[in-house]
Short mmCIF file of C-alpha atoms and ligand atoms in Angstrom, two decimals:
data_model
loop_
_atom_site.label_atom_id
_atom_site.label_comp_id
_atom_site.label_asym_id
_atom_site.label_seq_id
_atom_site.Cartn_x
_atom_site.Cartn_y
_atom_site.Cartn_z
CA MET A 29 -14.10 19.08 -27.40
CA THR A 30 -12.36 16.73 -29.79
CA LEU A 31 -9.23 14.78 -29.06
CA ASN A 32 -7.27 17.05 -31.40
CA ARG A 33 -8.22 20.12 -29.46
CA ARG A 34 -7.44 18.35 -26.18
CA THR A 35 -4.16 17.14 -27.52
CA PHE A 36 -3.28 20.60 -28.75
CA MET A 37 -4.32 22.24 -25.50
CA GLY A 38 -2.55 19.57 -23.48
CA THR A 39 0.65 20.23 -25.38
CA VAL A 40 0.37 23.98 -25.07
CA ALA A 41 -0.61 23.77 -21.43
CA ALA A 42 2.21 21.37 -20.66
CA ALA A 43 4.68 23.69 -22.33
CA SER A 44 3.44 26.65 -20.29
CA ALA A 45 3.29 24.52 -17.18
CA ALA A 46 6.95 23.71 -17.53
CA LEU A 47 7.65 27.44 -17.46
CA THR A 48 5.10 28.68 -14.96
CA ALA A 49 3.37 26.10 -12.78
CA PRO A 50 3.47 22.43 -11.87
CA SER A 51 0.14 21.38 -13.36
CA VAL A 52 -1.58 21.62 -16.72
CA ARG A 53 -4.75 22.85 -15.01
CA ALA A 54 -2.85 25.53 -13.13
CA ALA A 55 -1.75 26.84 -16.49
CA GLY A 56 -5.35 27.63 -17.38
CA HIS A 57 -6.47 24.41 -19.02
CA GLY A 58 -9.90 24.37 -17.41
CA LYS A 59 -11.00 20.98 -16.11
CA PRO A 60 -8.38 18.81 -14.42
CA ARG A 61 -7.33 15.92 -16.59
CA VAL A 62 -6.47 12.31 -15.75
CA VAL A 63 -4.75 10.15 -18.34
CA VAL A 64 -5.02 6.40 -17.76
CA ILE A 65 -2.67 4.09 -19.66
CA GLY A 66 -3.96 0.53 -20.09
CA GLY A 67 -7.63 -0.46 -20.30
CA GLY A 68 -7.47 -3.71 -18.34
CA ALA A 69 -8.60 -4.67 -14.83
CA GLY A 70 -6.91 -1.70 -13.16
CA GLY A 71 -7.07 0.98 -15.86
CA ALA A 72 -10.63 0.45 -17.11
CA THR A 73 -11.95 0.42 -13.53
CA ALA A 74 -10.05 3.59 -12.59
CA ALA A 75 -11.20 5.44 -15.72
CA ARG A 76 -14.81 4.34 -15.17
CA TYR A 77 -14.93 5.34 -11.49
CA ILE A 78 -13.30 8.73 -12.00
CA ALA A 79 -15.62 9.58 -14.90
CA LYS A 80 -18.72 8.22 -13.12
CA ASP A 81 -18.11 9.81 -9.72
CA SER A 82 -16.73 13.17 -10.87
CA LYS A 83 -19.85 13.72 -13.00
CA GLY A 84 -17.99 15.61 -15.69
CA GLU A 85 -15.72 17.61 -13.37
CA ILE A 86 -12.65 15.66 -14.52
CA ASP A 87 -11.55 15.05 -18.08
CA VAL A 88 -10.63 11.32 -18.34
CA ILE A 89 -8.62 9.91 -21.24
CA LEU A 90 -8.00 6.15 -21.45
CA VAL A 91 -5.18 5.01 -23.74
CA GLU A 92 -5.49 1.36 -24.78
CA PRO A 93 -4.30 -0.15 -28.09
CA THR A 94 -6.76 -3.04 -28.35
CA ARG A 95 -10.39 -2.55 -29.30
CA THR A 96 -11.46 -5.79 -27.61
CA TYR A 97 -10.00 -6.71 -24.23
CA TYR A 98 -9.90 -10.46 -23.63
CA THR A 99 -9.83 -11.20 -19.91
CA CYS A 100 -7.10 -13.49 -18.68
CA PHE A 101 -9.57 -14.39 -15.95
CA PHE A 102 -11.68 -17.28 -17.27
CA SER A 103 -9.28 -17.73 -20.23
CA ASN A 104 -8.32 -21.09 -18.72
CA LEU A 105 -12.01 -22.02 -18.79
CA TYR A 106 -11.96 -21.31 -22.51
CA LEU A 107 -9.06 -23.78 -22.83
CA GLY A 108 -11.07 -26.33 -20.85
CA GLY A 109 -14.14 -25.91 -23.06
CA PHE A 110 -16.33 -24.17 -20.46
CA LYS A 111 -16.33 -20.75 -22.18
CA SER A 112 -16.12 -19.47 -25.75
CA ILE A 113 -13.59 -16.84 -26.80
CA ASP A 114 -16.46 -14.36 -27.23
CA ASP A 115 -17.50 -14.94 -23.62
CA ILE A 116 -14.23 -13.38 -22.46
CA GLY A 117 -14.03 -10.44 -24.93
CA HIS A 118 -15.16 -6.92 -23.91
CA THR A 119 -15.24 -3.60 -25.76
CA TYR A 120 -14.95 0.00 -24.60
CA GLY A 121 -18.28 1.45 -25.80
CA GLY A 122 -19.71 1.51 -22.27
CA LEU A 123 -16.81 3.61 -21.01
CA ALA A 124 -17.08 6.00 -23.96
CA ALA A 125 -20.80 6.41 -23.17
CA ARG A 126 -19.82 7.36 -19.61
CA GLY A 127 -17.70 10.19 -20.95
CA VAL A 128 -14.30 8.48 -20.92
CA ASN A 129 -12.32 9.55 -23.99
CA VAL A 130 -11.05 6.15 -25.18
CA VAL A 131 -7.99 6.55 -27.40
CA HIS A 132 -6.92 3.34 -29.15
CA ASP A 133 -3.19 3.86 -29.31
CA TRP A 134 0.05 2.89 -27.56
CA ALA A 135 1.64 5.20 -25.00
CA ILE A 136 5.31 5.30 -25.91
CA GLY A 137 6.70 8.08 -23.72
CA VAL A 138 6.07 9.91 -20.45
CA ASP A 139 7.64 13.27 -19.65
CA ARG A 140 7.05 13.65 -15.93
CA ALA A 141 8.58 17.14 -15.78
CA ALA A 142 6.27 18.46 -18.51
CA LYS A 143 3.42 16.14 -17.39
CA THR A 144 2.79 14.79 -20.86
CA VAL A 145 2.28 11.36 -22.43
CA SER A 146 3.25 10.75 -26.05
CA LEU A 147 1.41 8.24 -28.20
CA ALA A 148 2.64 6.05 -31.07
CA GLY A 149 0.15 7.82 -33.35
CA GLY A 150 1.95 11.13 -32.75
CA ALA A 151 -0.36 12.86 -30.23
CA THR A 152 0.82 14.34 -26.94
CA LEU A 153 -1.53 14.40 -23.93
CA GLY A 154 -1.08 16.71 -20.96
CA TYR A 155 -2.18 15.42 -17.56
CA ASP A 156 -2.68 16.53 -13.98
CA LYS A 157 -2.64 12.92 -12.76
CA LEU A 158 -1.34 9.93 -14.66
CA ILE A 159 -2.49 6.38 -13.88
CA LEU A 160 -0.49 3.50 -15.32
CA SER A 161 -2.00 0.00 -15.39
CA PRO A 162 -0.07 -1.65 -18.23
CA GLY A 163 -0.01 -5.17 -16.82
CA ILE A 164 3.07 -7.31 -17.40
CA ASP A 165 5.87 -7.88 -19.84
CA PHE A 166 8.30 -10.79 -19.83
CA VAL A 167 11.86 -10.75 -18.49
CA GLU A 168 14.17 -11.31 -21.44
CA GLY A 169 16.27 -14.46 -21.29
CA ALA A 170 14.19 -15.89 -18.42
CA VAL A 171 13.76 -19.29 -20.12
CA GLU A 172 16.80 -20.48 -22.05
CA GLY A 173 15.94 -20.96 -25.72
CA TRP A 174 12.72 -18.87 -25.62
CA ASP A 175 12.09 -15.29 -26.60
CA ILE A 176 9.06 -13.44 -27.91
CA THR A 177 9.82 -14.52 -31.49
CA ALA A 178 9.17 -18.12 -30.38
CA GLN A 179 5.69 -17.39 -29.00
CA ASN A 180 3.91 -18.91 -32.00
CA LYS A 181 5.67 -22.24 -31.57
CA MET A 182 5.63 -22.14 -27.79
CA PRO A 183 2.85 -19.76 -26.66
CA HIS A 184 2.74 -18.10 -23.25
CA ALA A 185 -1.01 -17.33 -23.38
CA TYR A 186 -0.39 -15.09 -20.39
CA LYS A 187 -1.83 -12.07 -22.18
CA ALA A 188 -5.22 -13.22 -23.36
CA GLY A 189 -6.53 -13.14 -26.93
CA SER A 190 -4.68 -14.51 -29.95
CA GLN A 191 -2.17 -16.33 -27.72
CA THR A 192 -4.97 -18.10 -25.85
CA GLU A 193 -6.66 -19.10 -29.11
CA LEU A 194 -3.33 -20.41 -30.42
CA LEU A 195 -2.72 -22.52 -27.33
CA LYS A 196 -6.23 -23.98 -27.60
CA ALA A 197 -5.70 -24.80 -31.30
CA GLN A 198 -2.44 -26.56 -30.43
CA LEU A 199 -4.13 -28.49 -27.64
CA MET A 200 -6.88 -29.63 -29.99
CA ALA A 201 -4.33 -30.70 -32.62
CA MET A 202 -2.28 -32.85 -30.23
CA PRO A 203 -1.72 -36.41 -31.51
CA GLU A 204 -3.28 -39.26 -29.59
CA GLY A 205 -1.19 -39.98 -26.51
CA GLY A 206 0.90 -36.83 -27.06
CA THR A 207 2.67 -34.66 -24.48
CA PHE A 208 1.70 -31.18 -23.27
CA ALA A 209 4.47 -29.35 -21.38
CA MET A 210 4.31 -26.20 -19.29
CA VAL A 211 7.26 -24.14 -18.08
CA ALA A 212 5.83 -22.41 -14.99
CA PRO A 213 7.07 -18.95 -13.87
CA PRO A 214 9.04 -17.94 -10.76
CA ASN A 215 7.46 -15.62 -8.14
CA PRO A 216 6.20 -12.95 -8.27
CA TYR A 217 3.94 -13.28 -11.28
CA ARG A 218 0.42 -12.53 -12.58
CA CYS A 219 -2.25 -14.77 -11.02
CA PRO A 220 -0.51 -17.20 -8.63
CA PRO A 221 -3.02 -20.06 -9.20
CA GLY A 222 -3.24 -19.33 -12.97
CA PRO A 223 -0.74 -21.93 -14.25
CA TYR A 224 -2.28 -24.66 -12.09
CA GLU A 225 -5.85 -23.86 -13.05
CA ARG A 226 -4.58 -24.03 -16.63
CA ILE A 227 -3.09 -27.48 -16.04
CA SER A 228 -6.45 -28.57 -14.60
CA MET A 229 -8.36 -27.24 -17.62
CA VAL A 230 -5.90 -28.78 -20.10
CA ALA A 231 -6.23 -32.11 -18.25
CA HIS A 232 -10.02 -31.79 -18.36
CA PHE A 233 -9.92 -31.24 -22.11
CA LEU A 234 -7.48 -34.11 -22.69
CA LYS A 235 -9.39 -36.53 -20.45
CA ASN A 236 -12.44 -36.04 -22.69
CA ASN A 237 -10.66 -35.85 -26.05
CA ASN A 238 -7.26 -37.51 -25.78
CA PRO A 239 -7.22 -39.59 -22.58
CA THR A 240 -3.82 -41.24 -23.09
CA ALA A 241 -2.06 -37.85 -23.41
CA LYS A 242 0.38 -36.71 -20.71
CA ILE A 243 1.12 -33.36 -19.07
CA ILE A 244 4.49 -32.35 -17.64
CA VAL A 245 5.05 -29.17 -15.64
CA ALA A 246 8.56 -27.82 -15.03
CA ASP A 247 8.33 -25.49 -12.06
CA PRO A 248 11.12 -23.40 -10.52
CA LYS A 249 9.14 -23.17 -7.25
CA PRO A 250 9.01 -25.73 -4.42
CA LYS A 251 5.31 -25.00 -3.83
CA PHE A 252 2.49 -23.01 -5.36
CA SER A 253 -0.84 -21.33 -4.63
CA LYS A 254 -3.63 -23.70 -3.47
CA MET A 255 -1.16 -26.59 -4.00
CA ALA A 256 -2.91 -29.11 -1.74
CA LEU A 257 -6.28 -28.34 -3.40
CA PHE A 258 -4.91 -28.73 -6.91
CA GLN A 259 -2.99 -31.89 -6.11
CA GLU A 260 -6.05 -33.42 -4.49
CA GLY A 261 -8.14 -32.46 -7.54
CA TRP A 262 -5.56 -33.81 -9.99
CA ALA A 263 -5.49 -37.16 -8.13
CA ASN A 264 -9.31 -37.30 -8.05
CA HIS A 265 -10.02 -36.28 -11.64
CA TYR A 266 -6.87 -36.88 -13.69
CA GLU A 267 -4.96 -39.68 -11.99
CA GLY A 268 -1.61 -40.49 -13.62
CA MET A 269 -1.93 -37.77 -16.26
CA ILE A 270 0.02 -34.89 -14.65
CA ASP A 271 3.71 -34.98 -13.76
CA TRP A 272 4.60 -31.85 -11.76
CA ILE A 273 8.37 -31.41 -11.46
CA GLY A 274 9.13 -28.87 -8.74
CA GLU A 275 12.34 -27.14 -7.75
CA ASP A 276 13.51 -30.12 -5.67
CA PHE A 277 13.56 -32.33 -8.79
CA GLY A 278 15.24 -29.80 -11.07
CA GLY A 279 12.08 -28.07 -12.33
CA GLY A 280 13.94 -24.76 -12.35
CA ASN A 281 16.76 -26.07 -14.52
CA VAL A 282 14.95 -25.78 -17.86
CA SER A 283 15.69 -24.93 -21.47
CA VAL A 284 13.51 -25.24 -24.55
CA ASN A 285 14.14 -25.65 -28.26
CA PRO A 286 11.12 -24.27 -30.15
CA ASP A 287 12.31 -25.54 -33.57
CA ALA A 288 12.86 -29.10 -32.36
CA MET A 289 9.88 -28.90 -29.93
CA THR A 290 11.93 -30.22 -27.05
CA VAL A 291 12.05 -29.33 -23.38
CA THR A 292 15.12 -30.15 -21.30
CA ILE A 293 14.51 -30.46 -17.56
CA ASP A 294 17.53 -31.08 -15.36
CA ASP A 295 19.52 -32.35 -18.38
CA GLU A 296 16.80 -34.73 -19.56
CA GLU A 297 15.45 -33.85 -23.00
CA THR A 298 11.81 -34.64 -23.88
CA LYS A 299 10.10 -34.25 -27.25
CA VAL A 300 6.72 -32.56 -26.72
CA ASP A 301 3.71 -31.71 -28.87
CA VAL A 302 2.67 -28.50 -27.12
CA CYS A 303 4.85 -26.32 -24.92
CA ASN A 304 3.31 -23.49 -22.90
CA VAL A 305 6.22 -21.30 -21.76
CA ILE A 306 5.27 -18.79 -19.05
CA PRO A 307 8.44 -16.74 -18.46
CA ALA A 308 9.38 -14.57 -15.47
CA MET A 309 7.51 -11.25 -15.48
CA LYS A 310 8.05 -7.57 -14.91
CA ALA A 311 5.94 -4.40 -15.06
CA GLY A 312 4.62 -3.40 -18.49
CA LYS A 313 7.35 -1.51 -20.34
CA ILE A 314 5.69 1.92 -20.16
CA ALA A 315 6.16 1.94 -16.36
CA GLU A 316 9.89 1.55 -16.91
CA ILE A 317 9.83 4.25 -19.62
CA ALA A 318 8.05 6.57 -17.17
CA GLY A 319 10.94 6.04 -14.75
CA VAL A 320 8.76 4.82 -11.88
CA THR A 321 10.12 1.27 -11.58
CA ASP A 322 12.77 0.00 -9.20
CA GLY A 323 13.97 -3.34 -10.54
CA ASN A 324 11.13 -5.24 -12.19
CA TRP A 325 8.15 -3.46 -10.56
CA ALA A 326 6.89 0.01 -9.62
CA PRO A 327 6.88 0.67 -5.86
CA VAL A 328 3.73 2.51 -4.72
CA ASN A 329 2.21 4.10 -1.62
CA ALA A 330 -0.65 1.98 -0.32
CA SER A 331 -3.02 4.83 0.57
CA ASP A 332 -3.52 6.05 -3.03
CA MET A 333 -1.34 3.84 -5.28
CA SER A 334 0.87 6.85 -6.11
CA THR A 335 4.41 5.88 -7.01
CA LYS A 336 7.33 6.38 -4.68
CA ALA A 337 8.99 8.22 -7.56
CA ASP A 338 6.25 10.78 -8.33
CA PRO A 339 3.08 11.70 -6.38
CA ASP A 340 1.21 12.55 -9.62
CA VAL A 341 1.89 9.17 -11.25
CA HIS A 342 -0.07 6.20 -9.91
CA VAL A 343 0.52 2.54 -10.79
CA LEU A 344 -2.17 -0.12 -10.42
CA GLY A 345 -2.42 -3.86 -10.73
CA ASP A 346 0.25 -6.28 -11.82
CA ALA A 347 2.86 -3.58 -12.58
CA SER A 348 2.84 -2.25 -9.02
CA GLN A 349 4.92 -3.37 -6.08
CA GLN A 350 2.43 -2.76 -3.32
CA GLY A 351 2.94 -5.33 -0.59
CA ASP A 352 0.83 -8.36 0.24
CA MET A 353 -1.81 -8.51 -2.52
CA PRO A 354 -1.38 -11.13 -5.24
CA LYS A 355 -1.20 -9.89 -8.84
CA SER A 356 -4.81 -10.53 -9.84
CA GLY A 357 -7.66 -8.86 -11.69
CA PHE A 358 -9.63 -8.62 -8.45
CA SER A 359 -6.65 -6.91 -6.76
CA ALA A 360 -6.18 -4.48 -9.67
CA ASN A 361 -9.89 -3.60 -9.57
CA SER A 362 -9.79 -3.07 -5.80
CA GLN A 363 -6.65 -0.89 -6.05
CA ALA A 364 -8.23 1.10 -8.90
CA LYS A 365 -11.20 2.10 -6.74
CA VAL A 366 -8.92 3.30 -3.95
CA CYS A 367 -6.82 5.22 -6.47
CA ALA A 368 -9.84 6.73 -8.26
CA ASN A 369 -11.24 7.98 -4.96
CA ALA A 370 -7.90 9.53 -3.96
CA VAL A 371 -7.26 11.11 -7.38
CA ARG A 372 -10.75 12.60 -7.48
CA GLY A 373 -10.25 13.97 -3.98
CA ALA A 374 -6.92 15.54 -4.94
CA LEU A 375 -8.34 17.16 -8.07
CA THR A 376 -11.79 18.26 -6.92
CA GLY A 377 -11.65 18.27 -3.11
CA SER A 378 -14.20 15.42 -2.83
CA LYS A 379 -14.13 13.20 0.28
CA VAL A 380 -11.40 10.56 0.38
CA PHE A 381 -12.17 7.36 2.25
CA PRO A 382 -9.58 5.21 4.08
CA ALA A 383 -8.03 2.68 1.70
CA LYS A 384 -9.41 -0.86 2.04
CA PHE A 385 -8.72 -3.66 -0.39
CA SER A 386 -9.92 -7.19 -1.01
CA ASN A 387 -9.16 -10.10 -3.29
CA THR A 388 -10.45 -13.57 -4.05
CA CYS A 389 -8.92 -15.91 -6.65
CA TRP A 390 -11.26 -18.70 -7.76
CA SER A 391 -9.99 -21.67 -9.78
CA LEU A 392 -11.88 -24.39 -11.57
CA ILE A 393 -10.32 -27.87 -11.26
CA SER A 394 -13.00 -29.87 -13.07
CA THR A 395 -16.72 -29.53 -13.87
CA ASP A 396 -18.38 -27.80 -10.87
CA ASP A 397 -15.23 -28.32 -8.77
CA GLY A 398 -14.33 -24.74 -7.83
CA VAL A 399 -11.88 -23.65 -5.12
CA LYS A 400 -10.91 -20.21 -3.83
CA VAL A 401 -8.38 -18.27 -1.78
CA GLY A 402 -8.85 -14.69 -0.65
CA ALA A 403 -8.09 -11.96 1.88
CA THR A 404 -8.81 -8.40 2.97
CA TYR A 405 -6.10 -5.75 3.21
CA GLU A 406 -5.48 -2.25 4.54
CA ALA A 407 -3.05 0.54 3.76
CA THR A 408 -0.12 0.99 6.12
CA PRO A 409 2.71 3.50 5.65
CA GLU A 410 4.92 0.67 4.36
CA LYS A 411 2.62 -1.37 2.15
CA ILE A 412 -0.78 -2.90 1.44
CA ALA A 413 -0.93 -5.25 4.40
CA LYS A 414 -3.01 -8.39 4.76
CA VAL A 415 -5.66 -8.25 7.50
CA ASP A 416 -7.21 -11.71 7.29
CA GLY A 417 -7.74 -14.47 4.76
CA PHE A 418 -9.54 -17.70 3.85
CA ILE A 419 -8.99 -20.71 1.62
CA SER A 420 -11.09 -23.68 0.46
CA LYS A 421 -10.40 -26.92 2.30
CA THR A 422 -9.38 -30.27 0.91
CA GLY A 423 -12.11 -32.87 1.16
CA GLU A 424 -14.99 -30.40 0.76
CA SER A 425 -18.36 -31.75 -0.46
CA ALA A 426 -19.40 -31.57 -4.10
CA ASP A 427 -22.13 -29.08 -3.10
CA VAL A 428 -19.62 -26.68 -1.55
CA ARG A 429 -17.37 -26.92 -4.60
CA GLU A 430 -20.28 -26.30 -6.96
CA ALA A 431 -21.36 -23.28 -4.90
CA THR A 432 -17.80 -21.96 -5.11
CA TYR A 433 -17.84 -22.28 -8.89
CA ILE A 434 -21.21 -20.51 -9.12
CA GLU A 435 -19.76 -17.73 -6.94
CA SER A 436 -16.91 -17.28 -9.44
CA GLU A 437 -19.41 -16.88 -12.29
CA GLY A 438 -21.12 -14.10 -10.32
CA TRP A 439 -17.78 -12.46 -9.65
CA TYR A 440 -16.88 -12.51 -13.35
CA SER A 441 -20.14 -10.81 -14.35
CA GLY A 442 -19.80 -8.20 -11.61
CA MET A 443 -16.13 -7.58 -12.29
CA THR A 444 -16.50 -7.05 -16.04
CA ALA A 445 -19.52 -4.76 -15.46
CA ASP A 446 -17.40 -2.80 -12.96
CA MET A 447 -14.74 -2.36 -15.65
CA PHE A 448 -16.73 -1.76 -18.82
CA SER A 449 -20.39 -0.84 -18.23
C1 FAD B 540 -4.41 -17.54 -17.20
C2 FAD B 540 -4.78 -16.43 -16.27
C3 FAD B 540 -5.87 -16.56 -15.42
C4 FAD B 540 -6.21 -15.53 -14.57
N1 FAD B 540 -7.29 -15.69 -13.75
C5 FAD B 540 -7.62 -14.71 -12.88
C6 FAD B 540 -8.75 -14.86 -12.04
O1 FAD B 540 -9.47 -15.87 -12.07
N2 FAD B 540 -9.05 -13.84 -11.20
C7 FAD B 540 -8.32 -12.70 -11.15
O2 FAD B 540 -8.65 -11.81 -10.37
N3 FAD B 540 -7.22 -12.54 -11.92
C8 FAD B 540 -6.86 -13.51 -12.80
N4 FAD B 540 -5.77 -13.34 -13.61
C9 FAD B 540 -4.90 -12.17 -13.44
C10 FAD B 540 -5.42 -10.92 -14.12
O3 FAD B 540 -5.70 -11.14 -15.48
C11 FAD B 540 -4.41 -9.78 -14.01
O4 FAD B 540 -3.89 -9.74 -12.71
C12 FAD B 540 -5.08 -8.45 -14.32
O5 FAD B 540 -5.50 -8.45 -15.65
C13 FAD B 540 -4.14 -7.30 -14.04
O6 FAD B 540 -4.74 -6.09 -14.40
P1 FAD B 540 -3.81 -4.90 -14.97
O7 FAD B 540 -4.71 -3.73 -15.15
O8 FAD B 540 -2.60 -4.77 -14.13
O9 FAD B 540 -3.31 -5.47 -16.38
P2 FAD B 540 -4.16 -5.93 -17.65
O10 FAD B 540 -5.52 -6.34 -17.29
O11 FAD B 540 -3.30 -6.88 -18.39
O12 FAD B 540 -4.31 -4.62 -18.52
C14 FAD B 540 -3.18 -4.00 -19.09
C15 FAD B 540 -3.63 -3.24 -20.33
O13 FAD B 540 -2.63 -2.26 -20.63
C16 FAD B 540 -2.50 -2.18 -22.01
N5 FAD B 540 -1.16 -1.60 -22.27
C17 FAD B 540 0.04 -2.14 -22.00
N6 FAD B 540 1.02 -1.29 -22.39
C18 FAD B 540 0.41 -0.19 -22.87
C19 FAD B 540 0.89 1.03 -23.46
N7 FAD B 540 2.19 1.28 -23.58
N8 FAD B 540 -0.02 1.93 -23.88
C20 FAD B 540 -1.35 1.70 -23.77
N9 FAD B 540 -1.86 0.55 -23.24
C21 FAD B 540 -0.97 -0.37 -22.80
C22 FAD B 540 -2.68 -3.61 -22.51
O14 FAD B 540 -3.09 -3.65 -23.85
C23 FAD B 540 -3.74 -4.15 -21.55
O15 FAD B 540 -5.05 -4.04 -22.09
C24 FAD B 540 -5.43 -14.35 -14.52
C25 FAD B 540 -4.34 -14.21 -15.37
C26 FAD B 540 -4.01 -15.24 -16.24
C27 FAD B 540 -2.85 -15.06 -17.18
#
């Protein structure tokens, strides 16, 4: 079957479904169909597991505009010089070989009554179950003076790829003794330790290439993930280089001027050479278009990641409002497996296992100085609830830190294989 035939049948089936029955399959479409929007940590994993485990019983279509997905995880290590850009790029050939129909296009509309998704290229896809994992978009007006048109002067680099390469180029071009600024985001946001691992990696690069340079961080939060571990690491490796300005010192009172390359923190203006603006975040726009968000995020049921708004629309990863899990690639991958199992069960009657989740976020502070925080979770009627957790300790030996870094390398290989192989 080609995409055109599927598209045609999906459209016809959806039209009949609207008249006769609630699902495309019920209208005589044949195999049940799952459409997954977004081929990142959540979406690629869900598409892969449904295709792999259903052994051809379910038609899986993955809609993703980019042909190479650059992982945000380890993108800070690229900034620090530990990875190349190619190390963090992955393509979709493995998923296609597994039988996932990978459509490189943007989803621009969802008609939940007709159970169809429309694509920018003009196609319409019918679905029995829809899985959205579109990641994040930025809240407009979150940082005074910045909008998406300023992202070339002041990159966010919070969606990996060209933005990450741009930030690295700017870092490399900094004048001797120059200033790197970061505007950190408010909670909740993608990857709680991400900004602080980035500061560590930027400091690592500057220490080796531009040791008199300075880093300032304007932060609207009074504290942040793994704060004691990062602050200890910054004192050990980068003494005097990093000035973190938290909420107590006006770190939340920030505006930027991308043309003048200035940052104003609590009424004090500073001329900077690089400014990494990471604005407040919300669910990727298509979740809002689908009508499954409430405020900035999409509330979901913990047992299967179905939305509170529609049992046939599931939301994974950063876009979801699920409870206690941090917005991370590991979390999205863990949620995707629970969702894939539940969706397969609903469509084919296969066994559904109780939902269990886990997450670990590793961060690299300096060469072989890795730290981690993690937890396990379970589904309750209200939310994904934390069961127990762990965190690296300050003062750990170099051997423990090196082992933690090596562990993160293993996780990256396993994770990307779980998404794309
Ligand atoms: C600097 C940084 C470091 C990080 N480090 C780690 C780490 O060490 N460990 C970790 O676990 N997590 C880390 N993360 C977090 C992790 O990258 C995200 O939490 C994870 O990618 C979320 O997965 P997702 O599926 O929700 O979104 P994504 O992985 O962003 O995938 C979303 C996909 O949806 C696509 N999309 C969006 N809209 C549409 C549309 N309308 N139609 C079709 N496709 C669409 C996008 O192109 C994208 O490919 C880091 C993040 C950053 C920024």
